[in-house]
PDB file of C-alpha atoms in Angstrom:
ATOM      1  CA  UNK N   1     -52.961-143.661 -31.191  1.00  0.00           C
ATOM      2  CA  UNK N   2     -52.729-141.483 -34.299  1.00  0.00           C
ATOM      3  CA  UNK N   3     -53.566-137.521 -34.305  1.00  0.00           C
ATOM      4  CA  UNK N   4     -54.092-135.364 -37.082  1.00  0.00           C
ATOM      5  CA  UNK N   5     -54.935-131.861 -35.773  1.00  0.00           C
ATOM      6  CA  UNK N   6     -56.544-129.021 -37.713  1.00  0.00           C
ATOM      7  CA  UNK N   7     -57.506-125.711 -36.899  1.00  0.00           C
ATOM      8  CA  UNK N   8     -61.430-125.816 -37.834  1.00  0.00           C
ATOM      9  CA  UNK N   9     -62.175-122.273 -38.788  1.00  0.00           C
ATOM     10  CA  UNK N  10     -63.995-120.894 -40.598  1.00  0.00           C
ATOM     11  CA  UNK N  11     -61.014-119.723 -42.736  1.00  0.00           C
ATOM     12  CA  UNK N  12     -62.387-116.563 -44.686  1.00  0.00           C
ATOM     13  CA  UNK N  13     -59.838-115.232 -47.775  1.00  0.00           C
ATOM     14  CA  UNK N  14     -61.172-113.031 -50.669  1.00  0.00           C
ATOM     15  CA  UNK N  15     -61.234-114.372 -54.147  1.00  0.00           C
ATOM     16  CA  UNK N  16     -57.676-114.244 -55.797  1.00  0.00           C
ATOM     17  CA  UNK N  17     -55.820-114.639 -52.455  1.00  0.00           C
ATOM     18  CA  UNK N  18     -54.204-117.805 -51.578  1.00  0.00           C
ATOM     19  CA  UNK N  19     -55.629-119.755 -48.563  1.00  0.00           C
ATOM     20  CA  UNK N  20     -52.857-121.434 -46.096  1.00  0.00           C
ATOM     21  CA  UNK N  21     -54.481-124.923 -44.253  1.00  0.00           C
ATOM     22  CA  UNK N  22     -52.362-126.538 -41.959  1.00  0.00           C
ATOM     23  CA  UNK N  23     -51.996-129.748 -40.411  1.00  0.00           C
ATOM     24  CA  UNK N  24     -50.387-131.208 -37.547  1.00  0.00           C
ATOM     25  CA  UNK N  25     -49.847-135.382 -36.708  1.00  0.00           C
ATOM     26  CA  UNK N  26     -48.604-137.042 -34.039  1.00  0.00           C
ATOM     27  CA  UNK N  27     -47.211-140.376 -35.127  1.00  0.00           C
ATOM     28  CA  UNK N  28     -43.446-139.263 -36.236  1.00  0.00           C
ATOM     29  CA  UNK N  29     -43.749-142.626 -38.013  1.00  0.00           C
ATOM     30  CA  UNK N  30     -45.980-141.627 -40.706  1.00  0.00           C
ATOM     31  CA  UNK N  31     -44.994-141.546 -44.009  1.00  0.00           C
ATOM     32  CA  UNK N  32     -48.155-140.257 -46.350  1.00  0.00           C
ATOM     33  CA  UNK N  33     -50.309-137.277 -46.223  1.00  0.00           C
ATOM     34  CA  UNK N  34     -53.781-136.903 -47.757  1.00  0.00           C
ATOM     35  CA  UNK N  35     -55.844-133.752 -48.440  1.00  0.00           C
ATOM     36  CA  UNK N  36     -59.820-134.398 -49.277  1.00  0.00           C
ATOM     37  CA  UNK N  37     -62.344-131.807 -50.110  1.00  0.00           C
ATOM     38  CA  UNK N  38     -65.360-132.262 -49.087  1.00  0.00           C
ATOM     39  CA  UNK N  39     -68.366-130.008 -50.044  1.00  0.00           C
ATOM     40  CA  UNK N  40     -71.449-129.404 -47.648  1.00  0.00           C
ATOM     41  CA  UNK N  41     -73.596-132.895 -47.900  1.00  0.00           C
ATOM     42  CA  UNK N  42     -71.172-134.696 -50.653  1.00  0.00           C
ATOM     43  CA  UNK N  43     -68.398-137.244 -49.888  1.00  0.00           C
ATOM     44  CA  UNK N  44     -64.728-136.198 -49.465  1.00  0.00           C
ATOM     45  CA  UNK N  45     -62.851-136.555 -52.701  1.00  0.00           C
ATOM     46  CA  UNK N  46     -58.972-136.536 -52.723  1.00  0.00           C
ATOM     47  CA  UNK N  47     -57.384-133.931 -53.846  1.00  0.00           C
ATOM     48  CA  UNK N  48     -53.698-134.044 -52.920  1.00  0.00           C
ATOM     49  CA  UNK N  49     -51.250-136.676 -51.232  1.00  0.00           C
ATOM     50  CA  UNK N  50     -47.570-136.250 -50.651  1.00  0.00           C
ATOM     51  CA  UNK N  51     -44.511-138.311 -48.241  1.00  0.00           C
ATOM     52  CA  UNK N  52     -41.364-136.396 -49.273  1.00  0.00           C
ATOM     53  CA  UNK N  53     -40.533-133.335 -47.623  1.00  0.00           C
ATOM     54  CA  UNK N  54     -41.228-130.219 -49.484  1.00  0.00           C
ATOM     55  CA  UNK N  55     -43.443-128.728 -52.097  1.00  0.00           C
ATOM     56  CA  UNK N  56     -45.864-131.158 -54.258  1.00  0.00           C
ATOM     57  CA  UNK N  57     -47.842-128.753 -56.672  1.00  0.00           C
ATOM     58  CA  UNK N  58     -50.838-129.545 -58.789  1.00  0.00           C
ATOM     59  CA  UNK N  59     -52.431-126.766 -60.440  1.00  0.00           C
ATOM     60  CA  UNK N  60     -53.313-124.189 -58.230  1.00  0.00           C
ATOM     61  CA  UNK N  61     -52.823-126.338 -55.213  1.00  0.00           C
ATOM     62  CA  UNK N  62     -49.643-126.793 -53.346  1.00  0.00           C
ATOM     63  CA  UNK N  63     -48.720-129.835 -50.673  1.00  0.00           C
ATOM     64  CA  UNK N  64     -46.288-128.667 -48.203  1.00  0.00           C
ATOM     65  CA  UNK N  65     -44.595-131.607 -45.663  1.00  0.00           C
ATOM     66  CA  UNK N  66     -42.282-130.850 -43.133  1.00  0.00           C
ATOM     67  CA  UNK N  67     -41.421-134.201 -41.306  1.00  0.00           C
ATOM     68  CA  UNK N  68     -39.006-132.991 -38.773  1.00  0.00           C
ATOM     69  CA  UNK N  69     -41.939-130.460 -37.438  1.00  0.00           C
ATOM     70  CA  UNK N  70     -44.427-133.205 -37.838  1.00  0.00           C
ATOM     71  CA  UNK N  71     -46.592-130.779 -40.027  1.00  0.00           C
ATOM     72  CA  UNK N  72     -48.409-130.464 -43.640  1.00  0.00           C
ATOM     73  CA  UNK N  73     -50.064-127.872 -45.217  1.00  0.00           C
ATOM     74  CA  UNK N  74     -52.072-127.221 -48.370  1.00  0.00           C
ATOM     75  CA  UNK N  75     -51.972-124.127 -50.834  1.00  0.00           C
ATOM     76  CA  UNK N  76     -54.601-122.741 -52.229  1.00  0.00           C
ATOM     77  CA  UNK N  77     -53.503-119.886 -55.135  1.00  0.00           C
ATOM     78  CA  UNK N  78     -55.967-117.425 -56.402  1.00  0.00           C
ATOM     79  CA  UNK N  79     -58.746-118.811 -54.905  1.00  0.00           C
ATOM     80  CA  UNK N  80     -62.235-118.731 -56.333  1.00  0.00           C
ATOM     81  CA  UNK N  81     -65.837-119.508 -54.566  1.00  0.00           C
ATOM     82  CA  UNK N  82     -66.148-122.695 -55.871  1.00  0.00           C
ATOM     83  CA  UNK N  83     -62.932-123.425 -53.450  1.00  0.00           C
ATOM     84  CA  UNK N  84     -65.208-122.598 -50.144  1.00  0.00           C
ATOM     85  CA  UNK N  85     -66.028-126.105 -49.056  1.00  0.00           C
ATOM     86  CA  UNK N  86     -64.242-128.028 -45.646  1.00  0.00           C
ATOM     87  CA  UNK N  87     -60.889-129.502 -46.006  1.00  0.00           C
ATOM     88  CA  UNK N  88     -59.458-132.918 -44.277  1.00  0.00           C
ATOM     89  CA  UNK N  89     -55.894-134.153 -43.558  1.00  0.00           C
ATOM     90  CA  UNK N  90     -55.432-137.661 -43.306  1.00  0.00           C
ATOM     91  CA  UNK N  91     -52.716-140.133 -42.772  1.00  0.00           C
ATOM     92  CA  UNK N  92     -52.950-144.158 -43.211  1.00  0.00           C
ATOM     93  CA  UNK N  93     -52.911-146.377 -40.052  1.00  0.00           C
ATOM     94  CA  UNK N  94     -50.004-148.080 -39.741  1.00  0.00           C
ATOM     95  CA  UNK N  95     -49.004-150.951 -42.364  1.00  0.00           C
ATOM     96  CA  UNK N  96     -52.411-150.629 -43.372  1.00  0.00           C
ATOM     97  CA  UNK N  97     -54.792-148.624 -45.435  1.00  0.00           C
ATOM     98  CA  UNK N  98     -57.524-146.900 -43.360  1.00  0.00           C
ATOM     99  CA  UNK N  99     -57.235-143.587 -42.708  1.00  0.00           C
ATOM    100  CA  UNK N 100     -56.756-141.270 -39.784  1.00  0.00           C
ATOM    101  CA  UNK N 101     -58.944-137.999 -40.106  1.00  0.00           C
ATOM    102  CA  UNK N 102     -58.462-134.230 -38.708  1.00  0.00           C
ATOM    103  CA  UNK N 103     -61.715-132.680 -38.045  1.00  0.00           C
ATOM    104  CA  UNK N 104     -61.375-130.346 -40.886  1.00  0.00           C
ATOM    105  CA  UNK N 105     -60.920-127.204 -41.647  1.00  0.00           C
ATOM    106  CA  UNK N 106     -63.518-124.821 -43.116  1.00  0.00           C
ATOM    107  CA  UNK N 107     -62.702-122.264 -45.839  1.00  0.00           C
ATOM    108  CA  UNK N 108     -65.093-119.686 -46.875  1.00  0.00           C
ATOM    109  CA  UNK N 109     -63.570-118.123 -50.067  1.00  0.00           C
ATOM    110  CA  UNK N 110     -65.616-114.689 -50.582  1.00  0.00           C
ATOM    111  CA  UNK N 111     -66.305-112.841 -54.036  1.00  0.00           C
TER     112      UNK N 111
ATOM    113  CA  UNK C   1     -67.656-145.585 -64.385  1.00  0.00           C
ATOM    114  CA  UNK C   2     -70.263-145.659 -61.392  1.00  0.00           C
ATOM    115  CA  UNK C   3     -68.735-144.264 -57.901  1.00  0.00           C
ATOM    116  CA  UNK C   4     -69.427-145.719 -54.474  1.00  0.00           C
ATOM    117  CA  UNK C   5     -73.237-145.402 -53.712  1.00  0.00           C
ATOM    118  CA  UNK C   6     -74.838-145.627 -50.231  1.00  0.00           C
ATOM    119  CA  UNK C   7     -77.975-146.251 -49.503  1.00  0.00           C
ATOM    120  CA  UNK C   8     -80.415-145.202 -47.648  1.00  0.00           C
ATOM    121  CA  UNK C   9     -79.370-141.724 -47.443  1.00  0.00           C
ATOM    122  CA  UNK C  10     -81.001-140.541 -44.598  1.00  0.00           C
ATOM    123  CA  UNK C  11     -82.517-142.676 -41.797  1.00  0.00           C
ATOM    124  CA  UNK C  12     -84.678-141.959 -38.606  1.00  0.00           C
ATOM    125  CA  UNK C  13     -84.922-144.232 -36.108  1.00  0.00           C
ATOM    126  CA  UNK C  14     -86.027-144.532 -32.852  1.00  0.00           C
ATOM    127  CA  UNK C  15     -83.728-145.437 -29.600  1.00  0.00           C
ATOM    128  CA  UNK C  16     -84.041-149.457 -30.013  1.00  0.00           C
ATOM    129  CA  UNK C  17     -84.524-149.917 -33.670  1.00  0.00           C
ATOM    130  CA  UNK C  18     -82.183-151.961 -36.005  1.00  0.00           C
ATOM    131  CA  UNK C  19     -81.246-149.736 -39.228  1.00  0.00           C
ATOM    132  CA  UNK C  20     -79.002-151.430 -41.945  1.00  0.00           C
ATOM    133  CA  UNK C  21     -76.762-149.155 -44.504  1.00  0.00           C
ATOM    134  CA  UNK C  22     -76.100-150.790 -48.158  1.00  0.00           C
ATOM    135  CA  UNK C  23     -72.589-149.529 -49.594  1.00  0.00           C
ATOM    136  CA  UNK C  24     -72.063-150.616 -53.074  1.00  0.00           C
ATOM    137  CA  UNK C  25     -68.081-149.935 -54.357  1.00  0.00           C
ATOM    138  CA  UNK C  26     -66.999-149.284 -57.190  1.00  0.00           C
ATOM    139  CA  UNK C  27     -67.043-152.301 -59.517  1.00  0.00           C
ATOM    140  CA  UNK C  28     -63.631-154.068 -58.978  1.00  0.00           C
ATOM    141  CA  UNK C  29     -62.510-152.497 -55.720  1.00  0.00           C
ATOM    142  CA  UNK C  30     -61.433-155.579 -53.214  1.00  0.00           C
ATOM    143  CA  UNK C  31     -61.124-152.878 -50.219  1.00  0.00           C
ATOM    144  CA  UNK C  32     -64.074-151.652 -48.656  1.00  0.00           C
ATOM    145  CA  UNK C  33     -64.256-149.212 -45.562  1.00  0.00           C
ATOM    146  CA  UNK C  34     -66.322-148.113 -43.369  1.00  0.00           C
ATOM    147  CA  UNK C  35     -66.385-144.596 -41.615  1.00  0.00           C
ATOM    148  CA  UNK C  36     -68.405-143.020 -39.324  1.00  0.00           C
ATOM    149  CA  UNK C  37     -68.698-138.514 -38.316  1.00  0.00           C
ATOM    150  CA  UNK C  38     -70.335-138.086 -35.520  1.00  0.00           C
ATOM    151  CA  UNK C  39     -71.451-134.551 -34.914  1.00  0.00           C
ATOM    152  CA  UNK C  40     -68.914-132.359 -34.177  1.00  0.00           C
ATOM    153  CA  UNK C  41     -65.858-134.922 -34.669  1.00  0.00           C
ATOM    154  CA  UNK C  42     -63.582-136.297 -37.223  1.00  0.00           C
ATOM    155  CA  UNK C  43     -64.438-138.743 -39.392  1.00  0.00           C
ATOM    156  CA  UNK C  44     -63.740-142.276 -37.588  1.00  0.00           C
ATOM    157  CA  UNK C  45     -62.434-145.723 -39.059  1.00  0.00           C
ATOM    158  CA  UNK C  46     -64.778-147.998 -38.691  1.00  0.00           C
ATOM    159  CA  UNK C  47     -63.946-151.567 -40.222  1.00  0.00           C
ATOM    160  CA  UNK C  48     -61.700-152.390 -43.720  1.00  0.00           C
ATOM    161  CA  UNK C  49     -62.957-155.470 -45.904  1.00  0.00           C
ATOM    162  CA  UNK C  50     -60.756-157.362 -48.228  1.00  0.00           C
ATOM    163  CA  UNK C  51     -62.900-158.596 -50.932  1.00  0.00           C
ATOM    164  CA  UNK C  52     -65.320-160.657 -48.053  1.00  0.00           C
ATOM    165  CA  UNK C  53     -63.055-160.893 -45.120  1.00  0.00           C
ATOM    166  CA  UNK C  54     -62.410-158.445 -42.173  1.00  0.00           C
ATOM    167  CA  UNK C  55     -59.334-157.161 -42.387  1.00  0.00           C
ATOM    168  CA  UNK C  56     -59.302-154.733 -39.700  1.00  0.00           C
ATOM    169  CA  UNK C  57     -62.166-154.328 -37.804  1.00  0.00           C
ATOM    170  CA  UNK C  58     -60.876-151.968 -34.416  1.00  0.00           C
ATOM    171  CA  UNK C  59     -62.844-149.303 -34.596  1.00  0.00           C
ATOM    172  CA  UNK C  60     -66.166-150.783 -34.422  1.00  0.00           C
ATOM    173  CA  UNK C  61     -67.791-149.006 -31.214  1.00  0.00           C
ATOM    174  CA  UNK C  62     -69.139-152.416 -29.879  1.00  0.00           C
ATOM    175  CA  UNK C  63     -71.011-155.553 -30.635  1.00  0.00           C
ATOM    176  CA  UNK C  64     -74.083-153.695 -31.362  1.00  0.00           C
ATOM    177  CA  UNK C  65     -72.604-153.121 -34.960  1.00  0.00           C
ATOM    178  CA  UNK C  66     -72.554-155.990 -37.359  1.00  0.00           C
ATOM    179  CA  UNK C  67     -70.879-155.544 -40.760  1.00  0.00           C
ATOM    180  CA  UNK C  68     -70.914-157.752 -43.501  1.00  0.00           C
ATOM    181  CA  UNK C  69     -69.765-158.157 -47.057  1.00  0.00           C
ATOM    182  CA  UNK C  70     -71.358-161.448 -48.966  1.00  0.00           C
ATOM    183  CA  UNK C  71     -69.626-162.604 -51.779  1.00  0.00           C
ATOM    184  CA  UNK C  72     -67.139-159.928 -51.657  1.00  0.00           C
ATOM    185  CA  UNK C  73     -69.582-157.038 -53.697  1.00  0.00           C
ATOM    186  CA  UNK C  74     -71.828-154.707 -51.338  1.00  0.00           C
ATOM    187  CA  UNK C  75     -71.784-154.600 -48.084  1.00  0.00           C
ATOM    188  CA  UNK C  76     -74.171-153.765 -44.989  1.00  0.00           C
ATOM    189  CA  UNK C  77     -73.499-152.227 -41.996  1.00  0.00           C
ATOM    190  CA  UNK C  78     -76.432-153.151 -39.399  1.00  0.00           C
ATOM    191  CA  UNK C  79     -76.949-151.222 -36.099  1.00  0.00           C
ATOM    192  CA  UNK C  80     -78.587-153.412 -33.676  1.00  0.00           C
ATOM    193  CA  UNK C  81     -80.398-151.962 -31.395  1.00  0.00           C
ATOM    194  CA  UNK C  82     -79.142-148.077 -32.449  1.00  0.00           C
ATOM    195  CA  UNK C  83     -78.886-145.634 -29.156  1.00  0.00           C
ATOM    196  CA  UNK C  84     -78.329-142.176 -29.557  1.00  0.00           C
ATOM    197  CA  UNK C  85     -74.897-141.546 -29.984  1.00  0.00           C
ATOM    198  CA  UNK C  86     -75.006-143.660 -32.906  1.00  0.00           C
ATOM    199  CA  UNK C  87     -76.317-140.312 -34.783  1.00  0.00           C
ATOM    200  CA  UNK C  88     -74.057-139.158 -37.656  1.00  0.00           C
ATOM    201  CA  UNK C  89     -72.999-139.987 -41.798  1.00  0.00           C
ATOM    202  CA  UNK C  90     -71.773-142.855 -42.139  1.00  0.00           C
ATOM    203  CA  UNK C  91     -69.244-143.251 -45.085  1.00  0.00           C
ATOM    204  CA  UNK C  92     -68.337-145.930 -47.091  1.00  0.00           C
ATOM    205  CA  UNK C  93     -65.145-146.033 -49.359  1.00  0.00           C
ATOM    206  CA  UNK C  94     -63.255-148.052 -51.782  1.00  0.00           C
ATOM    207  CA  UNK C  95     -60.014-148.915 -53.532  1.00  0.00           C
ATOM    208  CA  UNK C  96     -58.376-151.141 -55.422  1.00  0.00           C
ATOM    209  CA  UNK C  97     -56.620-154.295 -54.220  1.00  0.00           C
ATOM    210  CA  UNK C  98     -53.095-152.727 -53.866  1.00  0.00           C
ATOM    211  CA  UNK C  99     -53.090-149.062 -53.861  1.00  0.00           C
ATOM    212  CA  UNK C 100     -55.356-148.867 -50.560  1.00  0.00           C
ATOM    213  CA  UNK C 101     -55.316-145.345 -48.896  1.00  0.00           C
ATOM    214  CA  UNK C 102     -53.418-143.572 -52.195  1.00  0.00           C
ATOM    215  CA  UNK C 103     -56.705-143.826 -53.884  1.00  0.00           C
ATOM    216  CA  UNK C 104     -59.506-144.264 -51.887  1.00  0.00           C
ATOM    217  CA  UNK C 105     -62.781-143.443 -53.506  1.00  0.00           C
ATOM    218  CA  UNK C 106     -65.889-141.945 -51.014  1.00  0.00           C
ATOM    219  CA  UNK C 107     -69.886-142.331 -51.205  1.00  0.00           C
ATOM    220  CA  UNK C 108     -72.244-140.177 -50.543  1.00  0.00           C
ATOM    221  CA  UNK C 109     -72.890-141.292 -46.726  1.00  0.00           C
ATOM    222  CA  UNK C 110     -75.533-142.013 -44.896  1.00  0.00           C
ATOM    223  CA  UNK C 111     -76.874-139.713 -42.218  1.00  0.00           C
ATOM    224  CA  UNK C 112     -78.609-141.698 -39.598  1.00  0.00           C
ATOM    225  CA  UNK C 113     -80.462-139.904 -36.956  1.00  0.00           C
ATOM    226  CA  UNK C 114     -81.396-141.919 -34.149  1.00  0.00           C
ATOM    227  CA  UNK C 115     -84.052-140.336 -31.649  1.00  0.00           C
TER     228      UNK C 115
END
């Protein structure tokens, strides 16, 4: 049975600062990492995925996967307001689509 | 382009009742999923359509939950009769035929209260 663990928060960082989320799995099998956004009351929306090891940087967000530890983390640089909202990890069931959830991870980014 | 819509998107019911959720996909999208967040918990696999057949359908909670998608468009989710810890938002999603979890698209959920 699959795992994705996440520290829920509330994760408070002041505007400009960079917020740090991190994710841990279970399944050392897994090969593809997904980070949704989801605001208060909308639908999660996908906002990052990575499976290499390393760095995977759009914007002012940064994927981070570390296989080995079994652990994947997403950067958030100069963070404004509009970035306060609960983030998921997620990772596919095996040779199949659906997708394993943490329990997210709330960030409250404060002006 | 239109995005997944749910409907209805809230629902009271009382312990007993039958409730049935609508997900429409986005036009074109042969996968279909449905998730479920109960209060307090991550959000939970349901079932995964392909076009109108089941493709994986383990994490339905038991046979009280009946999902079906007709002619491979919308689908319904049907909660027959709904007990309490049915409560939550129920999510549909949807993705094209080959790119599955790498672009899965999510409505708006439904938030079914059951009392």
């Amino acid at each position: 049975q699959k795992e994705v663990e996440q520290n829920s928060g509330p994760l408070s960082v002041p505007e400009g600062a960079i917020a740090s989320l991190n994710c841990t799995y279970s399944d050392r099998g897994s090969q593809s990492f997904f980070w949704y956004r989801q605001y208060s009351g909308k639908s999660p929306e996908l906002i990052m995925f990575i499976y290499s090891n390393g760095d995977k940087e759009d914007g002012r967000f940064t994927a981070q996967l570390n296989k080995a530890s079994q652990y994947v983390s997403l950067l958030i640089r100069d963070s404004q307001p509009s970035d306060s909202a609960t983030y998921l990890c997620a990772v596919p069931l095996p040779g199949n689509t659906p997708l394993v959830f943490g329990k997210g991870t709330r960030l409250s980014v404060i002006a | 382009e239109a995005g997944v819509t749910q409907f209805p998107s809230h629902s009271v019911i009382e312990k007993g009742q039958t409730v049935t959720l609508r997900c429409d996909p986005i036009s074109g999208h042969d996968n279909l999923y449905w998730y479920r967040r109960v209060m307090g918990k991550e959000i939970k696999f349901l079932l995964h359509f392909v076009k109108e057949s089941k493709q994986d359908e383990s994490g339905m909670p038991n046979n009280r939950f009946l999902a079906e998608r007709t002619g491979g468009t919308y689908s319904t989710l049907k909660v027959q009769p709904a007990e309490l810890e049915d409560s939550g938002v129920y999510f549909c999603a949807s993705s094209p035929r080959w790119t599955g979890a790498y672009e899965q698209y999510f409505g708006p959920g439904t938030r079914l209260t059951v009392t």
